[in-house]
């Protein structure tokens, strides 16, 4: 199936991206015109920037770009709702046959979009952009990211290794995504669950073109935890297992103490053997309660069915 008559819609979440945006807009517009000329996509293809409650001049940059070019659109969210919510706001409201999501900082090679379209012509409904090196990241981000993918695997969450939110989805795949109403959104975990024929495109990730990372450690940790706790109940099971093992162990120690009393005339009355287990078990219990609480709070948030984003205006 060809994609020449298909309308491509590129979705770009932006949070305080005034420095990077002018270049991103220029590059995306150039790429889109080239793809239209080559007959890879339809002429009515669009680019939509989702302003995730920026506090700088991001929205006015988007507005003037939209005024100058009819194929550029903007969606302004009423406040900062986070990268994942900004993405879903775009994916669920922008029309188009093929939707590509990409970051505003040009870290992801835009040329990969051409390759994604090729995979789409071969029949893929979802095409993942996969980075083939992490050379442009700090050693810390590299190590933590790798460890995170491994941990998620261990807990049984299906993630595409080294893929973030740079991907192409057809209208059919978006239709399936629409049915996922969860508030604790982790798209990287949801998309592989949709099924369909998928494909991957490899590219090298580069440095951000301008501005600073909008993902400080705090947001990174929050996203990592969101991914784990909204997809896998296995931490709860692990706690049960650890609790069981500790109780068995203390039972054995109890038996030993009893045997020692009967056969050797008693153990030395120790302070450590009394106090240490109290603290140890106390700690384990608090940890367990904390994790259980996390899941309960998730249930609480989901049952409220609050909107994931509020659109203030569109251009
Ligand atoms: N972003 C967003 N809302 C946020 C944080 C980030 O829409 O609350 C956007 C940001 O503008 C960028 C993308 O998400 O387009 C990825 O952020 P960034 O490049 O800062 O993350 P990093 O590449 O450092 O992980
Ligand atoms: Mg970035």
XYZ file of C-alpha atoms and ligand atoms in Angstrom:
341
model
C 0.000 0.000 0.000
C 1.391 3.406 -0.943
C 1.442 6.379 1.407
C 1.390 9.065 -1.330
C -2.238 9.935 -0.715
C -1.928 9.699 3.073
C -1.863 12.765 5.273
C 1.044 12.787 7.680
C 0.566 14.633 10.967
C 3.681 15.356 13.004
C 3.040 16.013 16.712
C 5.626 17.934 18.714
C 5.206 18.430 22.489
C 6.887 21.641 23.628
C 7.613 22.837 27.125
C 9.590 26.086 27.288
C 11.197 25.452 23.907
C 11.500 29.042 22.628
C 15.218 28.564 21.840
C 14.847 25.296 19.940
C 11.527 25.930 18.183
C 12.546 28.249 15.299
C 15.054 25.695 14.004
C 12.683 22.773 14.639
C 9.895 24.516 12.724
C 12.242 25.242 9.794
C 13.593 21.678 9.657
C 10.180 20.034 9.937
C 8.652 22.285 7.283
C 11.551 21.572 4.923
C 11.239 17.823 5.532
C 7.482 17.858 4.990
C 7.766 19.731 1.670
C 10.458 17.305 0.538
C 8.339 14.263 1.439
C 5.348 15.769 -0.381
C 7.521 16.447 -3.461
C 8.861 12.890 -3.404
C 5.319 11.606 -3.316
C 5.804 9.906 0.062
C 2.907 11.755 1.754
C -0.171 13.772 0.769
C -0.186 17.530 0.278
C -2.531 18.166 3.196
C 0.042 16.860 5.701
C 0.426 18.932 8.850
C 2.724 19.722 11.766
C 1.175 20.381 15.175
C 2.995 21.820 18.163
C 1.463 21.111 21.549
C 2.396 23.807 24.043
C 2.478 22.042 27.400
C 1.847 25.111 29.563
C 5.127 26.847 28.738
C 6.049 29.925 30.739
C 8.290 31.418 28.062
C 7.496 32.675 24.536
C 6.817 29.185 23.104
C 3.134 29.837 22.342
C 3.762 33.090 20.488
C 6.464 31.372 18.399
C 3.921 28.667 17.511
C 1.204 31.231 16.783
C 3.329 33.196 14.348
C 4.493 30.006 12.605
C 0.858 28.944 12.234
C -0.081 32.347 10.839
C 2.689 32.121 8.237
C 2.077 28.522 7.136
C -1.379 26.955 6.828
C 0.001 23.450 7.417
C 1.339 24.384 10.873
C -1.003 24.161 13.852
C -0.768 24.672 17.578
C -2.583 23.281 20.595
C -2.189 25.158 23.852
C -2.769 23.176 27.031
C -4.131 25.132 29.975
C -1.168 24.186 32.173
C 1.931 21.969 32.280
C 0.502 18.439 32.174
C 3.728 16.598 31.397
C 5.293 15.177 28.252
C 3.097 12.050 28.078
C -0.152 13.990 28.453
C 0.941 16.597 25.912
C 1.641 13.768 23.483
C -1.713 12.090 23.984
C -3.478 15.445 23.614
C -1.945 15.722 20.153
C -2.381 12.078 19.164
C -6.057 11.985 20.074
C -7.135 15.325 18.620
C -5.076 15.881 15.464
C -6.567 14.477 12.255
C -4.366 12.580 9.796
C -3.769 9.071 8.447
C -0.258 8.676 9.843
C 0.812 10.303 13.115
C 4.440 10.788 14.041
C 5.432 12.044 17.501
C 8.819 13.665 17.924
C 10.519 15.875 20.540
C 10.987 19.590 19.948
C 14.743 19.622 20.514
C 15.799 17.812 17.280
C 17.647 15.145 19.270
C 15.893 12.557 17.162
C 17.037 12.481 13.527
C 14.098 13.736 11.456
C 15.338 11.813 8.421
C 14.136 8.647 10.157
C 10.573 9.743 9.300
C 11.248 8.863 5.646
C 12.351 5.387 6.724
C 9.267 5.070 8.967
C 7.031 5.830 5.965
C 8.829 3.122 3.997
C 8.088 0.572 6.754
C 4.505 1.758 6.714
C 4.262 1.045 2.992
C 5.455 -2.468 3.801
C 2.416 -2.846 6.028
C 3.509 -1.799 9.547
C 0.853 -0.034 11.640
C 3.361 1.096 14.287
C 6.983 2.006 13.549
C 9.359 2.601 16.491
C 12.257 4.996 16.234
C 15.123 3.221 17.983
C 18.357 5.015 18.783
C 21.397 2.926 18.022
C 23.800 4.699 20.340
C 23.652 6.784 23.460
C 26.830 8.699 22.756
C 25.128 12.066 23.164
C 23.853 11.259 26.654
C 25.687 11.736 29.919
C 27.189 8.557 31.400
C 24.680 8.832 34.253
C 21.661 8.939 31.932
C 23.086 6.068 29.880
C 23.642 3.795 32.862
C 20.319 4.582 34.533
C 18.395 4.156 31.267
C 19.950 0.748 30.528
C 19.352 -0.417 34.088
C 15.763 0.740 33.847
C 14.995 -1.222 30.667
C 16.471 -4.322 32.293
C 14.461 -3.824 35.462
C 11.255 -3.413 33.456
C 12.010 -6.644 31.563
C 12.549 -8.388 34.873
C 9.131 -7.227 36.053
C 7.577 -8.433 32.823
C 6.806 -5.083 31.160
C 7.205 -5.217 27.387
C 9.331 -2.232 26.294
C 11.165 -1.599 23.031
C 14.830 -1.236 23.990
C 16.231 2.283 23.390
C 12.942 3.577 22.027
C 11.414 6.673 23.592
C 8.430 8.488 22.126
C 9.630 8.907 18.549
C 7.238 6.744 16.545
C 4.787 6.543 13.703
C 1.271 5.218 14.227
C -1.426 4.730 11.612
C -5.009 5.853 12.179
C -5.885 2.211 12.932
C -3.295 2.035 15.731
C -4.425 5.415 17.112
C -7.984 4.036 17.174
C -6.757 1.270 19.474
C -4.829 3.757 21.638
C -8.018 5.795 22.100
C -9.498 2.935 24.074
C -6.818 3.207 26.755
C -8.282 5.733 29.144
C -5.701 5.518 31.911
C -4.639 8.628 33.760
C -1.209 7.277 34.752
C 0.050 7.445 31.230
C 3.169 5.627 30.036
C 2.889 5.448 26.250
C 6.046 3.382 25.816
C 4.367 0.603 27.769
C 0.922 0.926 26.186
C 1.895 1.027 22.506
C 3.570 -2.440 22.425
C 0.376 -3.820 23.993
C -1.776 -2.592 21.105
C -0.586 -5.410 18.857
C -0.597 -4.915 15.050
C 2.320 -5.377 12.681
C 5.235 -3.307 14.003
C 8.647 -2.328 12.675
C 11.692 -0.383 13.891
C 13.849 2.277 12.329
C 17.335 2.929 13.703
C 18.923 6.358 13.978
C 21.658 8.148 15.886
C 20.517 10.511 18.623
C 22.303 13.832 18.858
C 22.577 16.680 21.352
C 19.658 18.997 21.973
C 19.910 21.925 19.475
C 19.101 24.631 21.994
C 17.824 25.174 25.517
C 18.095 22.813 28.464
C 16.635 19.367 29.080
C 13.036 19.624 30.298
C 13.502 16.291 32.048
C 15.334 16.939 35.303
C 16.138 13.927 37.502
C 12.884 14.430 39.408
C 10.750 14.062 36.254
C 12.886 11.148 35.039
C 12.351 9.263 38.293
C 8.635 10.066 38.222
C 8.291 8.686 34.679
C 10.320 5.596 35.561
C 8.091 4.861 38.544
C 4.947 5.560 36.506
C 6.109 3.030 33.951
C 6.808 0.366 36.507
C 3.825 0.782 38.780
C 1.198 1.290 36.080
C 2.193 -1.826 34.227
C 3.332 -4.404 36.670
C 1.820 -5.578 39.933
C 4.879 -7.793 40.497
C 6.547 -5.526 43.107
C 3.584 -6.448 45.327
C 4.281 -10.133 44.739
C 7.971 -9.657 45.460
C 7.098 -8.131 48.813
C 4.935 -11.110 49.644
C 7.800 -13.435 48.738
C 10.342 -11.481 50.794
C 7.945 -11.356 53.749
C 7.402 -15.108 53.532
C 11.138 -15.822 53.359
C 11.834 -13.625 56.389
C 9.072 -15.249 58.446
C 10.365 -18.731 57.578
C 13.865 -17.677 58.557
C 12.723 -16.300 61.917
C 10.765 -19.511 62.518
C 13.950 -21.544 61.956
C 15.902 -19.257 64.287
C 13.151 -19.723 66.868
C 13.446 -23.510 66.569
C 17.194 -23.274 66.977
C 16.832 -21.129 70.120
C 14.333 -23.623 71.563
C 16.637 -26.552 70.814
C 19.576 -24.722 72.361
C 17.576 -24.068 75.538
C 16.523 -27.699 75.860
C 19.841 -29.375 75.033
C 22.553 -26.885 76.029
C 20.913 -25.044 78.899
C 19.920 -21.851 77.105
C 21.353 -19.200 74.807
C 23.105 -16.077 76.012
C 20.347 -13.511 76.528
C 21.317 -11.011 73.848
C 20.295 -7.491 73.212
C 21.057 -7.709 69.488
C 18.941 -10.760 68.857
C 15.944 -8.935 70.283
C 16.370 -5.438 68.986
C 17.781 -6.099 65.506
C 14.833 -8.168 64.260
C 12.411 -5.545 65.532
C 14.045 -2.833 63.462
C 14.585 -5.130 60.513
C 10.985 -6.301 60.335
C 9.724 -2.805 61.116
C 11.625 -1.530 58.107
C 10.358 -4.227 55.803
C 6.807 -3.599 56.937
C 7.053 0.114 56.319
C 8.485 -0.468 52.862
C 5.713 -2.916 52.056
C 3.029 -0.553 53.255
C 4.566 2.228 51.196
C 4.489 0.200 48.019
C 0.970 -1.046 48.650
C 0.014 2.576 49.224
C 1.456 3.508 45.829
C -0.827 1.073 44.085
C -3.823 2.189 46.094
C -3.115 5.795 45.174
C -2.964 4.754 41.512
C -6.374 3.099 41.816
C -7.610 6.252 43.484
C -6.384 8.427 40.636
C -7.803 6.106 37.978
C -11.241 5.897 39.558
C -11.582 9.670 39.475
C -11.384 9.621 35.663
C -10.036 13.115 35.566
C -9.086 14.587 32.183
C -5.452 14.040 31.252
C -5.175 17.435 29.631
C -7.280 20.530 29.072
C -7.007 22.324 25.743
C -7.126 26.089 26.140
C -7.068 26.995 22.439
C -5.993 25.855 19.013
C -4.582 27.653 15.971
N 8.194 18.196 27.427
C 6.828 18.488 27.630
N 6.376 18.651 28.927
C 7.193 18.513 30.013
C 8.557 18.172 29.792
C 9.030 18.018 28.495
O 6.067 18.614 26.677
O 6.715 18.670 31.124
C 8.689 18.028 26.038
C 9.926 18.841 25.689
O 9.587 20.131 25.252
C 10.559 18.000 24.577
C 10.186 16.580 24.987
O 9.093 16.682 25.898
O 9.976 18.258 23.310
C 11.337 15.831 25.630
O 11.929 16.612 26.641
P 13.501 16.805 26.768
O 14.113 16.890 25.406
O 13.755 17.943 27.672
O 13.919 15.447 27.462
P 15.322 14.670 27.333
O 15.604 14.529 25.862
O 16.310 15.519 28.039
O 15.048 13.357 27.996
Mg 15.557 15.940 24.493
